[in-house]
Amino acid sequence: MQKRHFHLAVIGAGPAGLSAALAATKAGLEVILLDDQPDVGGQVYRQLTRNCKMKQPYLGQSYFSGRNMVDEMQHFSGVYAPRTTVWQITAERDIAIVVDGKAEMLSADYILIATGAIERPMPVTGWTMPGVMSVGGAQTLLKTSALGAENAVFVGSGPLLYLTIWQYLQAGLPVRAVLDITRPAQWRSVIAYAPLTLFQPKLLISGWKWLREIRRQCAFIPHVSSVDIIGTAHATGIRYETEHGAKGEFTSDHIFLHQGVMPNINLTMATGLHHRWNDHAHYWQPVVDQNGQSSDPHIYVAGDGGGIGGAAAAALAGTNAARAIIAKLKPETGISLPGGLLSQLCRWRAKAIRPFLDRLYLPPADMRLPQRDDTVVCRCENVRKADIDAALSNAVTGPNQLKAFCRAGMGRCQGRSCGIMVQEMIAAHHKQSLSQTGYYRLRPPVKPLTLAELASLNGPWPV
Amino acid sequence: MFRQISSPAGSALEINFEGKAVRAYAGETVAAALLRHNQMKFRNADANNSRGPYCMMGTCFECLVQIDGTPNQQACQAIVHDGMTIERQSAPLTGPIIPNPSEQGDN
């Protein structure tokens, strides 16, 4: 079968992918927009089209601000492929996809990867029990099904946590408690970066508003330094201890955890693009130039998948990357390569607050790393801290060798939950840097694929 | 307890979880439909260790269930349809890896 060919394949229909796909089709490029969700908008604007009709003001202005972009999709003249999983990009830049159990190969002159962010893992004792969810998960339930949990305990720090609690309060849901893990030392570390927040006054005011309401309406416990989730078959409560030694306990069937987001690097890493460890934000990110061009000149990365910047910055980066691709593919359109001072300033301003937020809400090491022997690190394979410590005392030197010793990272999620923790545990054990320690070697397929799906490929398998 | 804050967007339909009829709404995910009925346990990781939805965005693979006979389906990604049959599953997986060809429609 002839492969479908496009000028540009965009992977991910969040703010970065959407704005790139729209800009590229307007310039006359043949574009396919691939996304694993049923609707456009990504996680941040999930189900926005439907929610606009439903009148749910509790979701707030930041959510509904994505409306213009999502509405513009009605005039999208490219191919939109929802519920489509990309599982490989080959060395020849062919793209392997699967939709409804059927696999297919596509080809494209340029690829834009806009796969967004995932939540940083929060390995506390009991975090695998039913009833414990990520805050992003709780917010998704709010957006997709108008479902909220009563008397939940929220634990962690960061903008998504505060926004979600604020949305809960706006929706009239009682919140049992908020355990905040931000410590005084983190506030002291960001004083030098505080002036940057003035470049994004709207965000600053939103954050202040969210925290004010949370402190006013919830049992708010600051400086939490240790938590254990209680329960046997499912979560029934949570015990905490603060930095100053104060201890307490709350009962709840719903515990929501969040300590920031990081780029979703599984596809960019499995494609073999160069990555670097970002020391201050504490995550891996693909190496890209100012227009999002990766180490492969035909593959671009835009949005949170290239480094966390939020929805507004992602949309600008998407448009910008599309312009760079248009300039290369269709020089006759006369579109100038972006990179002018004004464009750079705009994009800088859209994430000016990040150096401040990245440092303030980087979880302390005692929250990033498991503290008890029986805490699960690799959720897929049920590998506990003690198992990893045992492997480390057997002279394991890196993340890939660790897989062979204890199976951490070998499950279905392919390290999305445990990778960064395992890396840091190894680095701490060997007293070496995180970039030196490296990450799991990721390989396609980047999402699990059944043999039936692979066998459905009409033509040669990707190599 | 999960509470319905405003009316769901889709029309009502019926799915079946562990042999019991459960109301769901068109367009929503299997995970959301089951959580509405406070079903939080989706699978067994081992004898003493059950799991339910965690990330709700297809990242963590904790919410795997058997849907219409096919195991290892992500409940947070699968969209409900009228008459859908959902069962808890145990890991390591049970059931056929490749669906029986006679049940496969026009593939």
Coordinates of C-alpha atoms in Angstrom, one line a residue:
Chain A
M1 CA 0.0 0.0 0.0
Q2 CA 1.2 3.5 -0.8
K3 CA 2.1 5.5 2.3
R4 CA 0.1 8.6 2.8
H5 CA 2.5 11.5 2.5
F6 CA 2.3 15.0 4.1
H7 CA 4.4 18.1 4.1
L8 CA 4.0 18.2 7.9
A9 CA 2.9 15.7 10.5
V10 CA 2.0 17.3 13.9
I11 CA 1.9 15.0 16.8
G12 CA -0.3 16.2 19.7
A13 CA -3.3 18.5 19.5
G14 CA -2.7 20.7 22.5
P15 CA -2.0 24.4 22.2
A16 CA 1.4 23.9 20.5
G17 CA 0.3 21.3 18.0
L18 CA -3.0 23.0 17.3
S19 CA -1.5 26.4 16.5
A20 CA 1.2 24.9 14.4
A21 CA -1.2 22.8 12.4
L22 CA -3.5 25.8 11.8
A23 CA -0.6 28.1 10.8
A24 CA 0.8 25.5 8.4
T25 CA -2.5 24.7 6.6
K26 CA -3.1 28.4 6.2
A27 CA 0.2 28.7 4.3
G28 CA -0.9 25.9 2.0
L29 CA 1.0 23.0 3.5
E30 CA -0.6 19.5 3.5
V31 CA -0.8 18.7 7.2
I32 CA -1.9 15.7 9.3
L33 CA -2.7 16.4 13.0
L34 CA -2.3 13.2 15.0
D35 CA -3.7 13.0 18.6
D36 CA -4.4 10.2 21.0
Q37 CA -7.5 12.0 22.5
P38 CA -11.0 12.1 21.0
D39 CA -11.0 15.9 21.0
V40 CA -8.6 18.7 20.3
G41 CA -7.2 20.9 23.1
G42 CA -4.6 18.6 24.8
Q43 CA -4.8 18.1 28.5
V44 CA -5.0 21.8 29.3
Y45 CA -8.1 22.5 27.1
R46 CA -9.5 19.0 27.4
Q47 CA -13.2 18.8 26.2
L48 CA -13.3 22.6 25.9
T49 CA -15.7 22.6 22.9
R50 CA -18.3 20.6 24.8
N51 CA -17.8 22.4 28.1
C52 CA -18.3 25.8 26.4
K53 CA -21.9 24.7 25.7
M54 CA -22.4 23.3 29.2
K55 CA -21.8 26.4 31.3
Q56 CA -19.3 25.3 33.9
P57 CA -17.9 28.6 35.2
Y58 CA -16.1 26.8 38.0
L59 CA -13.4 25.7 35.5
G60 CA -12.3 29.3 35.3
Q61 CA -11.0 31.8 32.9
S62 CA -7.6 30.2 32.2
Y63 CA -9.4 27.1 30.8
F64 CA -12.0 29.0 28.7
S65 CA -9.2 31.2 27.3
G66 CA -8.3 28.4 24.9
R67 CA -11.7 28.7 23.1
N68 CA -10.5 30.7 20.1
M69 CA -7.9 28.2 19.2
V70 CA -10.2 25.2 19.6
D71 CA -13.0 26.9 17.6
E72 CA -10.6 27.6 14.8
M73 CA -10.3 23.9 14.2
Q74 CA -13.7 24.0 12.5
H75 CA -11.9 25.7 9.6
F76 CA -8.9 23.3 9.6
S77 CA -8.3 22.1 6.1
G78 CA -5.7 19.4 6.9
V79 CA -6.3 15.9 8.0
Y80 CA -7.2 15.6 11.7
A81 CA -6.7 12.1 13.2
P82 CA -8.1 11.8 16.7
R83 CA -7.7 8.7 18.9
T84 CA -4.5 7.9 17.0
T85 CA -1.4 6.7 18.8
V86 CA 2.0 7.3 17.3
W87 CA 4.2 4.4 18.3
Q88 CA 7.4 5.0 16.3
I89 CA 9.2 7.6 14.2
T90 CA 11.8 5.8 12.0
A91 CA 15.2 6.9 11.0
E92 CA 13.7 7.9 7.6
R93 CA 11.1 9.9 9.5
D94 CA 8.2 7.5 8.6
I95 CA 5.6 7.6 11.3
A96 CA 4.0 4.5 12.6
I97 CA 0.5 5.0 14.0
V98 CA -2.4 2.8 15.3
V99 CA -6.0 3.8 15.3
D100 CA -8.9 1.5 16.2
G101 CA -6.6 -1.5 16.4
K102 CA -5.3 -0.9 12.8
A103 CA -1.6 0.1 12.2
E104 CA -0.4 2.3 9.4
M105 CA 2.8 4.0 8.2
L106 CA 2.8 7.6 7.1
S107 CA 5.6 9.8 5.8
A108 CA 6.2 13.5 6.1
D109 CA 8.8 16.0 5.0
Y110 CA 8.7 17.6 8.5
I111 CA 7.5 16.3 11.9
L112 CA 6.5 18.5 14.8
I113 CA 6.4 16.7 18.1
A114 CA 4.1 18.5 20.6
T115 CA 3.4 15.8 23.1
G116 CA 3.1 18.0 26.1
A117 CA 3.8 17.3 29.7
I118 CA 3.3 14.6 32.3
E119 CA 3.1 14.9 36.1
R120 CA 6.2 14.4 38.1
P121 CA 5.9 11.2 40.2
M122 CA 5.2 11.6 43.9
P123 CA 6.4 8.4 45.6
V124 CA 4.8 8.3 49.0
T125 CA 3.8 5.2 50.9
G126 CA 0.5 4.0 49.7
W127 CA 0.4 6.0 46.4
T128 CA -0.6 2.9 44.4
M129 CA -3.8 2.3 46.4
P130 CA -7.2 2.8 44.7
G131 CA -8.5 6.2 45.8
V132 CA -5.1 7.9 45.3
M133 CA -5.0 9.9 42.1
S134 CA -2.8 12.6 40.6
V135 CA -4.2 16.1 40.7
G136 CA -4.1 16.2 36.9
G137 CA -6.3 13.1 36.9
A138 CA -8.8 14.7 39.4
Q139 CA -8.9 17.8 37.1
T140 CA -9.5 15.6 34.1
L141 CA -12.6 14.1 35.7
L142 CA -13.9 17.6 36.4
K143 CA -13.4 18.6 32.8
T144 CA -14.6 15.5 31.0
S145 CA -17.4 14.3 33.2
A146 CA -18.2 17.1 35.7
L147 CA -17.2 14.7 38.5
G148 CA -15.6 15.9 41.8
A149 CA -14.6 14.0 44.9
E150 CA -16.1 15.2 48.3
N151 CA -13.7 15.7 51.2
A152 CA -10.6 15.0 49.3
V153 CA -7.1 15.7 50.7
F154 CA -4.8 17.4 48.2
V155 CA -1.0 17.1 48.7
G156 CA 1.9 18.8 47.0
S157 CA 2.7 22.1 45.4
G158 CA 2.6 24.0 42.1
P159 CA 0.2 25.9 39.9
L160 CA -1.8 22.9 38.7
L161 CA -2.5 21.9 42.3
Y162 CA -3.7 25.3 43.4
L163 CA -5.8 25.8 40.2
T164 CA -7.5 22.4 40.7
I165 CA -8.3 23.1 44.4
W166 CA -9.7 26.5 43.4
Q167 CA -11.9 24.8 40.7
Y168 CA -13.1 22.4 43.4
L169 CA -14.0 25.2 45.7
Q170 CA -15.7 27.2 42.9
A171 CA -17.8 24.0 42.1
G172 CA -18.9 23.9 45.8
L173 CA -17.0 20.7 46.6
P174 CA -15.9 20.4 50.3
V175 CA -12.1 19.9 50.6
R176 CA -10.9 18.1 53.7
A177 CA -7.3 19.4 53.7
V178 CA -4.5 20.8 51.7
L179 CA -1.0 19.6 52.6
D180 CA 1.5 22.0 51.0
I181 CA 5.1 20.8 50.6
T182 CA 6.6 24.1 49.7
R183 CA 9.3 25.0 52.4
P184 CA 10.6 28.3 53.6
A185 CA 14.0 27.5 52.0
Q186 CA 12.4 27.4 48.6
W187 CA 10.9 30.8 49.1
R188 CA 14.3 32.1 50.0
S189 CA 15.9 30.6 46.9
V190 CA 13.6 32.5 44.5
I191 CA 13.9 36.0 45.9
A192 CA 16.4 36.9 43.1
Y193 CA 13.9 35.7 40.5
A194 CA 10.8 37.5 41.9
P195 CA 11.1 40.5 39.6
L196 CA 10.5 38.2 36.6
T197 CA 7.0 37.5 37.8
L198 CA 6.0 41.1 37.0
F199 CA 6.3 40.2 33.3
Q200 CA 3.3 37.9 33.7
P201 CA 1.0 39.9 36.0
K202 CA -2.1 37.9 35.1
L203 CA -0.6 34.6 36.1
L204 CA 0.8 36.2 39.3
I205 CA -2.7 37.6 40.2
S206 CA -4.4 34.2 39.4
G207 CA -1.9 32.3 41.6
W208 CA -2.4 34.8 44.4
K209 CA -6.2 34.5 44.1
W210 CA -6.1 30.7 44.1
L211 CA -3.9 30.5 47.2
R212 CA -6.0 33.2 49.0
E213 CA -9.2 31.2 48.5
I214 CA -7.5 27.9 49.4
R215 CA -6.1 29.3 52.7
R216 CA -9.5 30.9 53.5
Q217 CA -11.7 27.9 52.8
C218 CA -9.5 24.8 53.5
A219 CA -7.6 23.3 56.4
F220 CA -4.2 24.4 54.9
I221 CA -1.1 22.7 56.4
P222 CA 2.1 24.4 55.2
H223 CA 5.7 23.0 55.1
V224 CA 4.7 19.4 55.0
S225 CA 7.9 17.2 54.8
S226 CA 6.5 13.7 55.0
V227 CA 3.3 11.9 54.2
D228 CA 2.0 8.3 54.4
I229 CA -1.2 7.2 52.9
I230 CA -3.2 4.9 55.1
G231 CA -5.4 2.1 54.0
T232 CA -5.3 -1.6 53.1
A233 CA -7.5 -2.3 50.1
H234 CA -7.9 1.4 49.3
A235 CA -6.9 4.7 50.7
T236 CA -8.7 5.7 53.9
G237 CA -6.6 8.6 55.1
I238 CA -3.3 10.3 55.3
R239 CA -0.7 11.0 58.0
Y240 CA 1.7 13.9 57.7
E241 CA 4.6 15.6 59.4
T242 CA 5.8 19.1 58.9
E243 CA 9.3 20.4 58.7
H244 CA 8.9 21.7 62.3
G245 CA 7.9 18.2 63.5
A246 CA 4.1 18.8 63.8
K247 CA 2.2 15.6 63.1
G248 CA -1.4 15.1 62.1
E249 CA -3.8 12.8 60.3
F250 CA -6.9 13.3 58.0
T251 CA -9.4 10.6 57.0
S252 CA -10.4 10.6 53.4
D253 CA -11.2 8.1 50.6
H254 CA -9.6 10.5 48.1
I255 CA -6.0 11.6 48.1
F256 CA -4.8 13.7 45.2
L257 CA -1.1 14.1 44.7
H258 CA 0.8 16.7 42.6
Q259 CA 4.3 18.1 42.5
G260 CA 4.8 19.7 39.2
V261 CA 5.0 18.6 35.5
M262 CA 7.9 17.7 33.2
P263 CA 8.2 17.2 29.5
N264 CA 6.8 13.9 28.1
I265 CA 10.0 12.7 26.5
N266 CA 9.2 9.1 25.5
L267 CA 8.6 9.8 21.8
T268 CA 11.5 12.3 21.4
M269 CA 13.9 10.0 23.2
A270 CA 12.8 6.9 21.4
T271 CA 13.3 8.8 18.1
G272 CA 16.9 9.3 19.1
L273 CA 16.8 13.1 19.4
H274 CA 19.4 14.7 21.6
H275 CA 18.3 15.6 25.1
R276 CA 19.8 17.5 28.0
W277 CA 19.3 17.4 31.7
N278 CA 17.8 20.8 32.9
D279 CA 19.4 21.2 36.3
H280 CA 17.2 23.9 37.7
A281 CA 13.9 22.6 36.5
H282 CA 15.0 19.1 37.2
Y283 CA 13.9 17.2 34.1
W284 CA 15.1 16.0 30.7
Q285 CA 14.3 18.0 27.6
P286 CA 15.1 17.7 23.9
V287 CA 17.8 20.0 22.7
V288 CA 16.2 22.5 20.3
D289 CA 17.1 25.8 18.7
Q290 CA 15.1 29.0 19.1
N291 CA 12.5 27.8 16.5
G292 CA 12.1 24.4 18.0
Q293 CA 14.4 22.5 15.5
S294 CA 15.7 19.4 17.2
S295 CA 19.0 17.5 16.6
D296 CA 17.3 16.1 13.5
P297 CA 16.8 19.1 11.1
H298 CA 13.5 17.7 9.9
I299 CA 12.0 17.2 13.4
Y300 CA 10.7 20.1 15.5
V301 CA 9.5 20.1 19.1
A302 CA 7.2 22.8 20.5
G303 CA 5.3 23.3 23.7
D304 CA 5.7 21.7 27.1
G305 CA 7.3 18.6 25.5
G306 CA 10.3 20.8 24.8
G307 CA 10.5 22.3 28.3
I308 CA 7.6 23.5 30.6
G309 CA 6.3 26.9 29.7
G310 CA 2.5 26.6 29.9
A311 CA -0.3 26.9 27.4
A312 CA 0.3 30.4 26.2
A313 CA 4.0 29.9 25.5
A314 CA 3.2 26.6 23.9
A315 CA 0.8 28.2 21.4
L316 CA 3.4 30.8 20.4
A317 CA 6.1 28.1 20.1
G318 CA 3.8 26.1 17.8
T319 CA 3.1 29.0 15.5
N320 CA 6.8 29.9 15.5
A321 CA 7.9 26.3 14.6
A322 CA 5.3 26.2 11.8
R323 CA 6.7 29.4 10.4
A324 CA 10.2 28.0 10.4
I325 CA 8.9 24.9 8.5
I326 CA 6.9 26.9 6.0
A327 CA 9.9 29.1 5.3
K328 CA 11.9 26.0 4.4
L329 CA 9.3 24.1 2.5
K330 CA 7.7 27.0 0.6
P331 CA 10.2 29.9 0.3
E332 CA 7.9 31.3 -2.4
T333 CA 5.3 32.3 0.2
G334 CA 7.8 34.9 1.3
I335 CA 7.3 34.1 4.9
S336 CA 10.3 35.2 6.8
L337 CA 12.1 32.9 9.2
P338 CA 11.1 33.8 12.7
G339 CA 13.8 34.8 15.0
G340 CA 13.3 38.6 14.9
L341 CA 13.9 40.4 18.2
L342 CA 10.2 41.1 18.8
S343 CA 9.1 37.5 18.2
Q344 CA 11.8 36.3 20.6
L345 CA 10.8 38.8 23.2
C346 CA 7.2 37.8 23.0
R347 CA 8.0 34.2 23.5
W348 CA 10.4 35.0 26.4
R349 CA 7.7 37.0 28.0
A350 CA 5.1 34.2 27.7
K351 CA 7.3 32.1 30.1
A352 CA 9.2 34.8 31.9
I353 CA 7.8 33.5 35.2
R354 CA 9.1 30.0 34.8
P355 CA 12.6 30.4 36.4
F356 CA 10.7 31.6 39.5
L357 CA 8.0 28.8 39.4
D358 CA 10.5 26.1 38.5
R359 CA 12.6 26.8 41.6
L360 CA 9.8 27.6 44.0
Y361 CA 7.8 24.5 43.3
L362 CA 10.7 22.0 42.6
P363 CA 9.8 19.5 45.2
P364 CA 12.4 18.9 47.9
A365 CA 14.5 15.7 47.6
D366 CA 12.6 14.1 50.4
M367 CA 9.4 14.4 48.3
R368 CA 11.1 13.5 45.0
L369 CA 12.5 10.3 46.4
P370 CA 10.8 7.4 48.3
Q371 CA 11.6 7.6 52.0
R372 CA 10.4 4.1 53.2
D373 CA 11.6 0.7 52.2
D374 CA 8.2 -0.6 51.2
T375 CA 7.3 2.5 49.1
V376 CA 6.6 1.4 45.5
V377 CA 8.9 3.1 43.0
C378 CA 8.0 1.3 39.7
R379 CA 4.2 1.0 39.8
C380 CA 4.0 -1.3 36.8
E381 CA 6.3 -4.0 38.1
N382 CA 5.6 -3.3 41.8
V383 CA 9.3 -2.6 42.5
R384 CA 9.9 -1.1 46.0
K385 CA 12.6 1.2 47.3
A386 CA 14.2 -1.8 49.2
D387 CA 14.4 -3.7 45.9
I388 CA 16.2 -0.8 44.2
D389 CA 18.5 -0.3 47.2
A390 CA 19.4 -4.0 47.0
A391 CA 20.2 -3.7 43.4
L392 CA 22.3 -0.6 44.0
S393 CA 24.3 -2.4 46.7
N394 CA 25.0 -5.1 44.1
A395 CA 27.0 -2.5 42.2
V396 CA 24.4 -1.5 39.6
T397 CA 25.8 1.5 37.8
G398 CA 23.0 2.9 35.6
P399 CA 19.3 2.9 34.9
N400 CA 19.5 0.3 32.1
Q401 CA 21.4 -2.2 34.2
L402 CA 19.0 -1.6 37.0
K403 CA 16.2 -2.9 34.7
A404 CA 17.9 -6.2 34.4
F405 CA 18.4 -6.5 38.2
C406 CA 14.9 -5.6 39.4
R407 CA 12.6 -4.9 36.5
A408 CA 12.1 -1.2 37.4
G409 CA 11.0 0.6 34.2
M410 CA 10.2 -2.6 32.3
G411 CA 6.4 -2.3 32.6
R412 CA 3.8 -0.9 30.3
C413 CA 4.3 2.8 31.2
Q414 CA 7.9 2.5 30.0
G415 CA 9.4 4.5 32.8
R416 CA 7.0 7.4 32.6
S417 CA 6.3 7.0 36.3
C418 CA 9.6 5.8 37.8
G419 CA 12.3 6.9 35.4
I420 CA 13.2 10.2 37.0
M421 CA 13.1 8.7 40.5
V422 CA 15.3 5.7 39.6
Q423 CA 17.8 8.0 37.9
E424 CA 18.0 10.2 41.1
M425 CA 18.3 7.2 43.4
I426 CA 21.2 5.9 41.3
A427 CA 22.9 9.3 41.2
A428 CA 22.5 9.7 45.0
H429 CA 23.9 6.2 45.7
H430 CA 27.0 6.8 43.5
K431 CA 27.3 10.5 44.4
Q432 CA 27.3 11.5 40.7
S433 CA 25.4 14.1 38.7
L434 CA 22.0 13.4 37.3
S435 CA 23.1 14.1 33.7
Q436 CA 26.0 11.7 34.1
T437 CA 23.6 9.0 35.4
G438 CA 21.5 9.3 32.3
Y439 CA 18.0 7.8 31.7
Y440 CA 16.4 4.6 30.5
R441 CA 17.2 3.8 26.9
L442 CA 13.7 4.2 25.4
R443 CA 12.8 2.3 22.2
P444 CA 9.8 2.0 20.0
P445 CA 6.9 1.2 20.3
V446 CA 6.5 4.1 22.6
K447 CA 3.0 2.8 23.6
P448 CA 2.2 -0.9 24.0
L449 CA 1.1 -2.5 20.8
T450 CA -0.6 -5.8 20.4
L451 CA 0.7 -8.4 18.0
A452 CA -2.6 -8.2 16.2
E453 CA -2.1 -4.4 15.7
L454 CA 1.4 -4.9 14.5
A455 CA 0.3 -7.7 12.1
S456 CA -2.4 -5.4 10.7
L457 CA 0.3 -3.3 9.0
N458 CA -0.1 -3.4 5.3
G459 CA 3.5 -3.4 4.1
P460 CA 6.9 -3.7 5.7
W461 CA 7.4 -3.2 9.4
P462 CA 9.2 -0.1 10.5
V463 CA 12.9 -0.5 11.2
Chain B
M1 CA -17.5 9.8 47.1
F2 CA -17.5 11.3 43.7
R3 CA -20.3 13.7 43.1
Q4 CA -21.9 14.9 39.8
I5 CA -21.4 18.7 39.9
S6 CA -23.3 19.6 36.7
S7 CA -25.2 17.5 34.2
P8 CA -23.0 15.3 32.0
A9 CA -22.6 16.4 28.4
G10 CA -23.6 13.2 26.7
S11 CA -26.8 11.2 26.6
A12 CA -27.4 8.4 29.1
L13 CA -26.5 4.8 28.2
E14 CA -25.9 1.6 30.0
I15 CA -22.7 -0.4 30.4
N16 CA -22.0 -3.5 32.4
F17 CA -19.3 -3.8 35.1
E18 CA -18.6 -7.1 36.8
G19 CA -22.0 -8.3 35.8
K20 CA -24.0 -5.3 37.0
A21 CA -25.7 -2.7 34.9
V22 CA -24.2 0.8 35.4
R23 CA -25.4 4.1 33.9
A24 CA -22.8 6.0 31.8
Y25 CA -22.9 9.0 29.4
A26 CA -22.0 9.1 25.8
G27 CA -18.5 10.5 25.1
E28 CA -17.0 9.8 28.5
T29 CA -14.3 7.4 29.4
V30 CA -14.8 4.0 31.0
A31 CA -12.8 5.2 34.0
A32 CA -15.0 8.3 34.6
A33 CA -18.2 6.2 34.3
L34 CA -17.0 3.7 36.9
L35 CA -15.6 6.3 39.3
R36 CA -19.0 8.0 39.2
H37 CA -20.3 4.9 40.9
N38 CA -17.4 4.9 43.3
Q39 CA -15.8 1.8 41.8
M40 CA -12.2 2.6 42.4
K41 CA -10.6 -0.8 42.2
F42 CA -10.0 -1.7 38.6
R43 CA -7.4 -4.5 38.7
N44 CA -5.2 -6.7 40.9
A45 CA -1.5 -6.2 40.7
D46 CA -1.0 -9.2 43.0
A47 CA -3.0 -10.9 45.7
N48 CA -2.9 -8.0 48.2
N49 CA -2.5 -5.1 45.9
S50 CA -5.2 -3.6 43.8
R51 CA -5.0 -0.6 41.5
G52 CA -7.3 2.0 40.1
P53 CA -7.1 5.0 37.8
Y54 CA -4.2 7.4 38.7
C55 CA -3.2 9.8 35.9
M56 CA -6.4 9.8 33.7
M57 CA -4.4 10.7 30.6
G58 CA -3.1 7.4 29.4
T59 CA 0.4 7.7 30.9
C60 CA 0.4 5.4 33.9
F61 CA -1.4 2.2 32.7
E62 CA -2.8 1.6 36.1
C63 CA -6.5 1.5 35.1
L64 CA -6.2 -1.6 32.8
V65 CA -9.5 -3.5 32.5
Q66 CA -11.0 -6.1 30.2
I67 CA -13.4 -4.5 27.8
D68 CA -15.8 -6.7 25.7
G69 CA -13.4 -9.6 26.3
T70 CA -10.2 -7.9 25.3
P71 CA -7.8 -7.5 28.3
N72 CA -5.3 -4.6 29.0
Q73 CA -7.5 -1.8 27.9
Q74 CA -6.8 1.6 29.4
A75 CA -10.1 2.6 31.1
C76 CA -9.1 6.2 31.1
Q77 CA -8.8 6.2 27.3
A78 CA -11.6 3.9 26.2
I79 CA -14.9 5.6 25.4
V80 CA -18.1 4.0 26.6
H81 CA -20.7 2.6 24.3
D82 CA -24.1 1.2 25.0
G83 CA -23.9 -2.4 26.1
M84 CA -20.1 -2.4 26.8
T85 CA -19.0 -5.2 29.1
I86 CA -16.2 -4.3 31.5
E87 CA -14.4 -6.7 33.9
R88 CA -11.6 -6.3 36.4
Q89 CA -8.4 -8.1 35.5
S90 CA -5.4 -9.5 37.3
A91 CA -1.8 -9.1 36.3
P92 CA -0.2 -11.0 34.8
L93 CA -2.8 -10.7 32.2
T94 CA -5.5 -13.2 31.6
G95 CA -7.4 -13.9 28.4
P96 CA -6.2 -14.1 24.8
I97 CA -3.5 -11.8 23.6
I98 CA -4.9 -11.9 20.1
P99 CA -8.7 -11.7 19.9
N100 CA -10.5 -14.7 18.5
P101 CA -10.7 -13.9 14.7
S102 CA -14.4 -15.0 14.6
E103 CA -15.2 -12.2 17.0
Q104 CA -13.4 -9.5 15.0
G105 CA -15.8 -8.1 12.5
D106 CA -14.3 -7.2 9.1
N107 CA -10.6 -7.0 10.1

